[in-house]
PDB file of C-alpha atoms in Angstrom:
ATOM      1  CA  MET A   1     -53.380  36.608 -43.520  1.00 46.00           C
ATOM      2  CA  HIS A   2     -53.494  39.064 -40.687  1.00 47.00           C
ATOM      3  CA  LYS A   3     -54.497  37.772 -37.287  1.00 47.00           C
ATOM      4  CA  CYS A   4     -57.283  39.778 -35.606  1.00 48.00           C
ATOM      5  CA  VAL A   5     -56.553  40.381 -31.918  1.00 45.00           C
ATOM      6  CA  CYS A   6     -59.411  41.469 -29.642  1.00 45.00           C
ATOM      7  CA  TYR A   7     -58.769  43.487 -26.488  1.00 43.00           C
ATOM      8  CA  SER A   8     -61.294  43.832 -23.682  1.00 44.00           C
ATOM      9  CA  PHE A   9     -61.207  46.593 -21.071  1.00 43.00           C
ATOM     10  CA  LEU A  10     -62.080  45.190 -17.675  1.00 42.00           C
ATOM     11  CA  THR A  11     -61.663  48.000 -15.147  1.00 45.00           C
ATOM     12  CA  VAL A  12     -60.660  51.610 -15.281  1.00 44.00           C
ATOM     13  CA  ASP A  13     -59.462  53.008 -11.972  1.00 46.00           C
ATOM     14  CA  ALA A  14     -58.464  56.638 -12.193  1.00 53.00           C
ATOM     15  CA  THR A  15     -55.127  56.500 -14.028  1.00 66.00           C
ATOM     16  CA  VAL A  16     -54.739  52.684 -14.441  1.00 72.00           C
ATOM     17  CA  VAL A  17     -56.258  50.645 -17.320  1.00 70.00           C
ATOM     18  CA  GLU A  18     -56.149  46.804 -17.233  1.00 76.00           C
ATOM     19  CA  ILE A  19     -56.101  45.040 -20.645  1.00 75.00           C
ATOM     20  CA  LYS A  20     -56.689  41.318 -21.182  1.00 76.00           C
ATOM     21  CA  LEU A  21     -54.917  39.656 -24.120  1.00 74.00           C
ATOM     22  CA  PRO A  22     -56.325  36.737 -26.155  1.00 77.00           C
ATOM     23  CA  ASP A  23     -53.917  34.277 -24.469  1.00 77.00           C
ATOM     24  CA  GLY A  24     -55.320  35.179 -21.053  1.00 76.00           C
ATOM     25  CA  ARG A  25     -52.514  37.421 -19.906  1.00 79.00           C
ATOM     26  CA  THR A  26     -53.258  40.885 -18.531  1.00 79.00           C
ATOM     27  CA  PHE A  27     -51.169  43.947 -18.218  1.00 71.00           C
ATOM     28  CA  GLU A  28     -51.740  47.464 -16.991  1.00 75.00           C
ATOM     29  CA  ILE A  29     -51.388  50.770 -18.780  1.00 74.00           C
ATOM     30  CA  LYS A  30     -50.891  53.836 -16.646  1.00 72.00           C
ATOM     31  CA  VAL A  31     -52.631  56.895 -17.996  1.00 68.00           C
ATOM     32  CA  PRO A  32     -51.343  60.210 -16.666  1.00 69.00           C
ATOM     33  CA  PRO A  33     -54.049  62.121 -14.834  1.00 66.00           C
ATOM     34  CA  THR A  34     -55.562  65.055 -16.631  1.00 66.00           C
ATOM     35  CA  LYS A  35     -55.309  68.349 -14.868  1.00 62.00           C
ATOM     36  CA  VAL A  36     -58.638  70.057 -14.338  1.00 59.00           C
ATOM     37  CA  CYS A  37     -58.241  73.789 -14.587  1.00 61.00           C
ATOM     38  CA  GLU A  38     -60.622  75.507 -12.209  1.00 69.00           C
ATOM     39  CA  GLU A  39     -62.188  78.561 -13.727  1.00 74.00           C
ATOM     40  CA  LYS A  40     -61.420  81.660 -11.701  1.00 82.00           C
ATOM     41  CA  PRO A  41     -64.500  83.579 -10.536  1.00 84.00           C
ATOM     42  CA  ASP A  42     -65.347  87.001 -11.877  1.00 87.00           C
ATOM     43  CA  ARG A  43     -65.298  89.227  -8.777  1.00 88.00           C
ATOM     44  CA  THR A  44     -66.366  92.285 -10.783  1.00 88.00           C
ATOM     45  CA  PHE A  45     -69.470  90.410 -11.937  1.00 90.00           C
ATOM     46  CA  ASN A  46     -70.126  89.345  -8.341  1.00 90.00           C
ATOM     47  CA  TYR A  47     -69.839  92.949  -7.175  1.00 90.00           C
ATOM     48  CA  GLY A  48     -72.330  94.090  -9.816  1.00 90.00           C
ATOM     49  CA  CYS A  49     -74.824  91.362  -8.851  1.00 91.00           C
ATOM     50  CA  GLN A  50     -74.558  92.164  -5.155  1.00 91.00           C
ATOM     51  CA  LEU A  51     -74.904  95.906  -5.775  1.00 90.00           C
ATOM     52  CA  LEU A  52     -77.980  95.325  -7.942  1.00 92.00           C
ATOM     53  CA  GLU A  53     -79.462  92.992  -5.330  1.00 92.00           C
ATOM     54  CA  VAL A  54     -79.107  95.467  -2.446  1.00 92.00           C
ATOM     55  CA  GLY A  55     -80.146  98.428  -4.595  1.00 92.00           C
ATOM     56  CA  LEU A  56     -83.404  96.810  -5.700  1.00 94.00           C
ATOM     57  CA  LEU A  57     -84.250  95.898  -2.102  1.00 94.00           C
ATOM     58  CA  PHE A  58     -83.636  99.516  -1.062  1.00 94.00           C
ATOM     59  CA  LYS A  59     -85.862 100.805  -3.877  1.00 95.00           C
ATOM     60  CA  ASP A  60     -88.597  98.355  -2.867  1.00 95.00           C
ATOM     61  CA  LEU A  61     -88.466  99.593   0.731  1.00 94.00           C
ATOM     62  CA  LEU A  62     -88.721 103.213  -0.439  1.00 94.00           C
ATOM     63  CA  ASP A  63     -91.723 102.317  -2.597  1.00 95.00           C
ATOM     64  CA  LEU A  64     -93.282 100.520   0.372  1.00 94.00           C
ATOM     65  CA  THR A  65     -93.232 103.718   2.451  1.00 94.00           C
ATOM     66  CA  HIS A  66     -95.293 105.506  -0.227  1.00 94.00           C
ATOM     67  CA  MET A  67     -97.737 102.634  -0.809  1.00 94.00           C
ATOM     68  CA  PRO A  68     -97.769 100.407   2.301  1.00 94.00           C
ATOM     69  CA  GLU A  69     -99.130  96.890   1.879  1.00 94.00           C
ATOM     70  CA  ARG A  70     -98.718  94.442   4.741  1.00 95.00           C
ATOM     71  CA  ASP A  71     -98.048  91.159   2.894  1.00 95.00           C
ATOM     72  CA  ARG A  72     -95.475  92.769   0.637  1.00 95.00           C
ATOM     73  CA  GLY A  73     -93.946  94.652   3.556  1.00 95.00           C
ATOM     74  CA  LEU A  74     -93.444  91.519   5.650  1.00 95.00           C
ATOM     75  CA  ARG A  75     -91.714  89.759   2.752  1.00 95.00           C
ATOM     76  CA  LEU A  76     -89.326  92.679   2.272  1.00 95.00           C
ATOM     77  CA  LEU A  77     -88.602  92.923   6.001  1.00 95.00           C
ATOM     78  CA  LYS A  78     -87.770  89.205   6.164  1.00 94.00           C
ATOM     79  CA  ILE A  79     -85.233  89.615   3.373  1.00 94.00           C
ATOM     80  CA  ALA A  80     -83.826  92.769   4.989  1.00 94.00           C
ATOM     81  CA  MET A  81     -83.429  90.907   8.298  1.00 94.00           C
ATOM     82  CA  LEU A  82     -81.315  88.231   6.588  1.00 92.00           C
ATOM     83  CA  TYR A  83     -79.181  90.918   4.969  1.00 92.00           C
ATOM     84  CA  PHE A  84     -78.501  92.606   8.310  1.00 93.00           C
ATOM     85  CA  LYS A  85     -77.809  89.233   9.943  1.00 92.00           C
ATOM     86  CA  SER A  86     -75.338  88.183   7.254  1.00 89.00           C
ATOM     87  CA  SER A  87     -73.566  91.549   7.449  1.00 86.00           C
ATOM     88  CA  ASN A  88     -73.269  91.519  11.258  1.00 88.00           C
ATOM     89  CA  ASN A  89     -74.278  88.587  13.436  1.00 87.00           C
ATOM     90  CA  LEU A  90     -75.016  90.987  16.330  1.00 87.00           C
ATOM     91  CA  SER A  91     -76.923  93.532  14.251  1.00 90.00           C
ATOM     92  CA  LYS A  92     -79.473  95.476  16.304  1.00 93.00           C
ATOM     93  CA  TYR A  93     -81.509  96.074  13.130  1.00 94.00           C
ATOM     94  CA  ALA A  94     -81.903  92.320  12.590  1.00 93.00           C
ATOM     95  CA  TYR A  95     -82.891  91.992  16.261  1.00 93.00           C
ATOM     96  CA  GLU A  96     -85.616  94.657  16.013  1.00 93.00           C
ATOM     97  CA  LEU A  97     -86.906  93.273  12.715  1.00 94.00           C
ATOM     98  CA  MET A  98     -87.126  89.832  14.297  1.00 93.00           C
ATOM     99  CA  ARG A  99     -89.143  91.285  17.175  1.00 93.00           C
ATOM    100  CA  PHE A 100     -91.509  93.026  14.744  1.00 94.00           C
ATOM    101  CA  LEU A 101     -91.985  89.878  12.653  1.00 93.00           C
ATOM    102  CA  VAL A 102     -92.717  87.724  15.722  1.00 91.00           C
ATOM    103  CA  TYR A 103     -95.438  90.154  16.777  1.00 91.00           C
ATOM    104  CA  GLN A 104     -96.857  90.254  13.244  1.00 92.00           C
ATOM    105  CA  GLU A 105     -96.793  86.516  12.537  1.00 89.00           C
ATOM    106  CA  CYS A 106     -97.288  84.917  15.952  1.00 86.00           C
ATOM    107  CA  LEU A 107     -98.436  87.064  18.856  1.00 88.00           C
ATOM    108  CA  LEU A 108    -100.960  89.610  17.619  1.00 90.00           C
ATOM    109  CA  SER A 109    -104.388  88.950  16.183  1.00 91.00           C
ATOM    110  CA  GLU A 110    -105.007  89.801  12.528  1.00 93.00           C
ATOM    111  CA  LYS A 111    -106.681  93.058  13.537  1.00 94.00           C
ATOM    112  CA  GLY A 112    -103.894  93.996  15.938  1.00 93.00           C
ATOM    113  CA  ALA A 113    -101.187  93.109  13.423  1.00 93.00           C
ATOM    114  CA  ASN A 114    -102.772  95.283  10.732  1.00 95.00           C
ATOM    115  CA  GLU A 115    -103.210  98.187  13.139  1.00 94.00           C
ATOM    116  CA  MET A 116     -99.578  97.903  14.197  1.00 94.00           C
ATOM    117  CA  PHE A 117     -98.275  97.731  10.620  1.00 95.00           C
ATOM    118  CA  TYR A 118    -100.366 100.501   9.064  1.00 95.00           C
ATOM    119  CA  GLY A 119     -99.787 102.686  12.118  1.00 94.00           C
ATOM    120  CA  LEU A 120     -96.201 103.063  10.915  1.00 94.00           C
ATOM    121  CA  PHE A 121     -97.342 105.275   8.026  1.00 95.00           C
ATOM    122  CA  VAL A 122     -99.258 108.538   7.648  1.00 93.00           C
ATOM    123  CA  ASN A 123    -101.115 109.681   4.529  1.00 93.00           C
ATOM    124  CA  VAL A 124    -100.387 113.397   4.208  1.00 88.00           C
ATOM    125  CA  ASN A 125    -102.352 114.255   1.049  1.00 87.00           C
ATOM    126  CA  GLY A 126    -105.114 111.655   0.709  1.00 87.00           C
ATOM    127  CA  LYS A 127    -103.621 109.990  -2.378  1.00 88.00           C
ATOM    128  CA  TYR A 128    -102.935 106.277  -2.699  1.00 87.00           C
ATOM    129  CA  ASP A 129     -99.190 106.934  -2.909  1.00 89.00           C
ATOM    130  CA  GLY A 130     -99.096 109.845  -0.479  1.00 91.00           C
ATOM    131  CA  HIS A 131     -97.877 107.985   2.603  1.00 94.00           C
ATOM    132  CA  ILE A 132     -94.773 108.862   4.582  1.00 93.00           C
ATOM    133  CA  PRO A 133     -93.257 107.165   7.657  1.00 93.00           C
ATOM    134  CA  ALA A 134     -94.877 108.182  10.937  1.00 93.00           C
ATOM    135  CA  ASP A 135     -91.541 109.193  12.486  1.00 91.00           C
ATOM    136  CA  ARG A 136     -90.894 111.583   9.584  1.00 91.00           C
ATOM    137  CA  ARG A 137     -94.304 113.176  10.139  1.00 89.00           C
ATOM    138  CA  MET A 138     -93.352 113.568  13.782  1.00 90.00           C
ATOM    139  CA  GLU A 139     -90.156 115.345  12.747  1.00 90.00           C
ATOM    140  CA  TYR A 140     -92.228 117.793  10.686  1.00 87.00           C
ATOM    141  CA  MET A 141     -94.441 118.404  13.719  1.00 85.00           C
ATOM    142  CA  VAL A 142     -91.446 119.014  15.999  1.00 86.00           C
ATOM    143  CA  LYS A 143     -90.036 121.492  13.487  1.00 86.00           C
ATOM    144  CA  GLU A 144     -93.324 123.405  13.398  1.00 83.00           C
ATOM    145  CA  VAL A 145     -93.558 123.449  17.201  1.00 83.00           C
ATOM    146  CA  LYS A 146     -90.029 124.829  17.443  1.00 83.00           C
ATOM    147  CA  SER A 147     -90.856 127.626  14.998  1.00 81.00           C
ATOM    148  CA  HIS A 148     -93.841 128.699  17.138  1.00 77.00           C
ATOM    149  CA  ILE A 149     -91.804 128.544  20.343  1.00 80.00           C
ATOM    150  CA  LYS A 150     -89.102 130.661  18.699  1.00 79.00           C
ATOM    151  CA  HIS A 151     -91.604 133.495  18.092  1.00 76.00           C
ATOM    152  CA  MET A 152     -92.649 133.493  21.761  1.00 75.00           C
ATOM    153  CA  CYS A 153     -89.336 135.145  22.652  1.00 74.00           C
ATOM    154  CA  SER A 154     -89.117 135.461  26.444  1.00 75.00           C
ATOM    155  CA  ASN A 155     -92.705 134.366  27.080  1.00 75.00           C
ATOM    156  CA  LYS A 156     -91.832 130.666  27.022  1.00 79.00           C
ATOM    157  CA  THR A 157     -93.877 129.513  29.972  1.00 81.00           C
ATOM    158  CA  GLU A 158     -95.213 126.000  30.265  1.00 83.00           C
ATOM    159  CA  LYS A 159     -98.789 127.209  29.884  1.00 83.00           C
ATOM    160  CA  ASN A 160     -98.102 129.272  26.764  1.00 80.00           C
ATOM    161  CA  ILE A 161     -96.158 126.441  25.128  1.00 80.00           C
ATOM    162  CA  SER A 162     -99.005 124.031  25.879  1.00 81.00           C
ATOM    163  CA  ASN A 163    -101.600 126.425  24.434  1.00 79.00           C
ATOM    164  CA  ARG A 164     -99.591 127.073  21.277  1.00 75.00           C
ATOM    165  CA  THR A 165     -98.892 123.408  20.551  1.00 79.00           C
ATOM    166  CA  ARG A 166    -102.543 122.430  21.046  1.00 79.00           C
ATOM    167  CA  ALA A 167    -103.653 125.149  18.612  1.00 78.00           C
ATOM    168  CA  ILE A 168    -101.135 124.422  15.841  1.00 78.00           C
ATOM    169  CA  PRO A 169    -103.673 122.927  13.361  1.00 75.00           C
ATOM    170  CA  GLY A 170    -106.046 125.873  13.898  1.00 80.00           C
ATOM    171  CA  ILE A 171    -103.247 128.442  13.703  1.00 80.00           C
ATOM    172  CA  LYS A 172    -102.068 127.092  10.374  1.00 78.00           C
ATOM    173  CA  THR A 173    -105.584 127.102   8.898  1.00 83.00           C
ATOM    174  CA  ILE A 174    -106.270 130.660  10.103  1.00 86.00           C
ATOM    175  CA  CYS A 175    -102.955 131.964   8.760  1.00 83.00           C
ATOM    176  CA  LEU A 176    -103.457 130.412   5.342  1.00 85.00           C
ATOM    177  CA  ASN A 177    -106.990 131.790   5.102  1.00 89.00           C
ATOM    178  CA  PHE A 178    -105.835 135.261   6.223  1.00 88.00           C
ATOM    179  CA  ASP A 179    -103.088 135.332   3.582  1.00 87.00           C
ATOM    180  CA  ARG A 180    -105.547 134.207   0.930  1.00 89.00           C
ATOM    181  CA  GLN A 181    -108.111 136.874   1.812  1.00 91.00           C
ATOM    182  CA  CYS A 182    -105.500 139.634   1.991  1.00 90.00           C
ATOM    183  CA  PHE A 183    -103.721 138.509  -1.213  1.00 88.00           C
ATOM    184  CA  VAL A 184    -100.426 138.215   0.616  1.00 85.00           C
ATOM    185  CA  LEU A 185     -97.569 137.554  -1.759  1.00 83.00           C
ATOM    186  CA  HIS A 186     -95.086 135.015  -0.429  1.00 78.00           C
ATOM    187  CA  ARG A 187     -91.670 135.723  -1.831  1.00 78.00           C
ATOM    188  CA  ALA A 188     -89.312 132.820  -2.001  1.00 74.00           C
ATOM    189  CA  LYS A 189     -86.066 132.156  -3.750  1.00 73.00           C
ATOM    190  CA  LYS A 190     -85.777 129.055  -5.834  1.00 72.00           C
ATOM    191  CA  HIS A 191     -82.912 126.844  -4.802  1.00 71.00           C
ATOM    192  CA  SER A 192     -80.513 125.957  -7.554  1.00 74.00           C
ATOM    193  CA  ASP A 193     -80.528 122.221  -8.189  1.00 74.00           C
ATOM    194  CA  MET A 194     -77.335 120.548  -9.281  1.00 76.00           C
ATOM    195  CA  SER A 195     -77.830 118.571 -12.470  1.00 79.00           C
ATOM    196  CA  SER A 196     -76.932 114.888 -12.291  1.00 82.00           C
ATOM    197  CA  MET A 197     -76.688 114.545 -16.071  1.00 86.00           C
ATOM    198  CA  GLY A 198     -72.888 114.780 -16.146  1.00 87.00           C
ATOM    199  CA  ASP A 199     -72.448 112.182 -13.389  1.00 87.00           C
ATOM    200  CA  GLU A 200     -74.881 109.819 -15.106  1.00 88.00           C
ATOM    201  CA  LEU A 201     -73.060 110.080 -18.439  1.00 91.00           C
ATOM    202  CA  THR A 202     -69.743 109.377 -16.701  1.00 91.00           C
ATOM    203  CA  LEU A 203     -71.221 106.295 -15.027  1.00 87.00           C
ATOM    204  CA  ILE A 204     -72.632 105.046 -18.320  1.00 89.00           C
ATOM    205  CA  GLN A 205     -69.257 105.438 -20.018  1.00 91.00           C
ATOM    206  CA  ASP A 206     -67.545 103.520 -17.206  1.00 88.00           C
ATOM    207  CA  LEU A 207     -70.149 100.751 -17.372  1.00 87.00           C
ATOM    208  CA  ARG A 208     -69.651 100.408 -21.118  1.00 89.00           C
ATOM    209  CA  LYS A 209     -65.932  99.944 -20.556  1.00 89.00           C
ATOM    210  CA  VAL A 210     -66.155  97.552 -17.605  1.00 87.00           C
ATOM    211  CA  ARG A 211     -69.198  95.528 -18.730  1.00 89.00           C
ATOM    212  CA  PRO A 212     -69.847  94.274 -15.182  1.00 87.00           C
ATOM    213  CA  PHE A 213     -72.562  91.785 -16.191  1.00 88.00           C
ATOM    214  CA  SER A 214     -70.537  90.132 -18.937  1.00 88.00           C
ATOM    215  CA  VAL A 215     -68.733  87.260 -17.215  1.00 86.00           C
ATOM    216  CA  CYS A 216     -64.960  87.460 -17.623  1.00 86.00           C
ATOM    217  CA  PRO A 217     -63.118  84.970 -15.349  1.00 87.00           C
ATOM    218  CA  GLY A 218     -60.272  86.352 -13.291  1.00 86.00           C
ATOM    219  CA  ARG A 219     -61.485  89.931 -12.891  1.00 87.00           C
ATOM    220  CA  THR A 220     -61.369  91.458  -9.418  1.00 85.00           C
ATOM    221  CA  HIS A 221     -62.625  94.646  -7.841  1.00 81.00           C
ATOM    222  CA  ASP A 222     -59.920  96.776  -6.254  1.00 82.00           C
ATOM    223  CA  SER A 223     -61.783  97.276  -2.964  1.00 82.00           C
ATOM    224  CA  PHE A 224     -63.543  93.871  -2.798  1.00 82.00           C
ATOM    225  CA  GLN A 225     -61.087  91.133  -3.654  1.00 82.00           C
ATOM    226  CA  GLN A 226     -63.137  88.207  -2.309  1.00 85.00           C
ATOM    227  CA  ILE A 227     -66.726  89.403  -2.779  1.00 87.00           C
ATOM    228  CA  SER A 228     -69.400  86.761  -3.426  1.00 87.00           C
ATOM    229  CA  GLN A 229     -72.251  86.922  -5.915  1.00 87.00           C
ATOM    230  CA  SER A 230     -74.856  87.439  -3.175  1.00 88.00           C
ATOM    231  CA  ILE A 231     -74.564  88.816   0.327  1.00 84.00           C
ATOM    232  CA  LEU A 232     -76.674  85.888   1.545  1.00 85.00           C
ATOM    233  CA  ASN A 233     -73.893  83.455   0.575  1.00 86.00           C
ATOM    234  CA  SER A 234     -72.098  84.373   3.802  1.00 82.00           C
ATOM    235  CA  LEU A 235     -75.167  83.523   5.879  1.00 86.00           C
ATOM    236  CA  ASP A 236     -74.866  80.630   8.337  1.00 86.00           C
ATOM    237  CA  ILE A 237     -78.237  78.908   7.855  1.00 89.00           C
ATOM    238  CA  ASP A 238     -78.000  76.673  10.954  1.00 90.00           C
ATOM    239  CA  ASN A 239     -77.073  79.655  13.106  1.00 90.00           C
ATOM    240  CA  VAL A 240     -80.005  81.684  11.746  1.00 90.00           C
ATOM    241  CA  HIS A 241     -82.472  78.857  12.402  1.00 91.00           C
ATOM    242  CA  SER A 242     -81.319  78.448  16.008  1.00 92.00           C
ATOM    243  CA  TRP A 243     -81.361  82.243  16.486  1.00 92.00           C
ATOM    244  CA  ILE A 244     -84.947  82.482  15.187  1.00 91.00           C
ATOM    245  CA  GLN A 245     -86.146  79.663  17.462  1.00 90.00           C
ATOM    246  CA  GLU A 246     -84.471  81.284  20.454  1.00 90.00           C
ATOM    247  CA  LYS A 247     -85.889  84.754  19.762  1.00 88.00           C
ATOM    248  CA  LYS A 248     -89.405  83.433  19.145  1.00 85.00           C
ATOM    249  CA  ILE A 249     -89.520  82.140  22.722  1.00 85.00           C
ATOM    250  CA  HIS A 250     -87.789  85.261  24.080  1.00 86.00           C
ATOM    251  CA  PHE A 251     -90.217  87.713  22.465  1.00 86.00           C
ATOM    252  CA  ALA A 252     -93.248  85.579  23.370  1.00 79.00           C
ATOM    253  CA  LEU A 253     -92.275  85.749  27.047  1.00 77.00           C
ATOM    254  CA  ASP A 254     -91.344  89.420  26.678  1.00 73.00           C
ATOM    255  CA  SER A 255     -94.955  90.278  25.752  1.00 62.00           C
ATOM    256  CA  GLY A 256     -96.291  88.647  28.919  1.00 54.00           C
ATOM    257  CA  ASN A 257     -97.527  85.319  27.480  1.00 51.00           C
TER     258      ASN A 257
END
């Protein structure tokens, strides 16, 4: 007859196993530790994610300039502020965005905040998506003023410049109506536009080879050896919180409160 021996495992501590025999004796068995292989990150995948993240934010901001909407705009500006802050802790863009957000969220009334936000855009054609930034409209105005001053030749006195600039809207309307009534033919040469088709096909071929969004551990980008999956990963949250609290008080006192 074969004797049946029962073994009971009492404790397992890392690499040591204690076994109790039927006669009460115990002995230890040392188990070699298993090596855990850490999976290397895919830096090419991280680069693709970060590029897509920043690119979509940029496209959203461009779309916002054509169709401004305050709630959406404030959300995008908050994200943009964090991006600037993570890129450069002393970024002047993050500073100015923080000032704008404090005025929008804390200091101004709802009416004043809306007037301030929508005053940043100008609708140039009356369509729902026909807005442009106010500073760009100002650049167009400066360009038109310079063209009128150029035609004044030597008669550039302060009075004449003031009269011409005040009459710019009327001058433009009169000139367009005169050309229409006299059937003036405006000759213009069409600028040749470079086709982007070849560049796009080259990019598509490269993307098919690289497959940036298919995770392959160990890949690296030549110019970004240690890039993270998101630019916000390098953000110091505690530092941002203290910076926001400090600037809230600073901008509140700056407005005279």
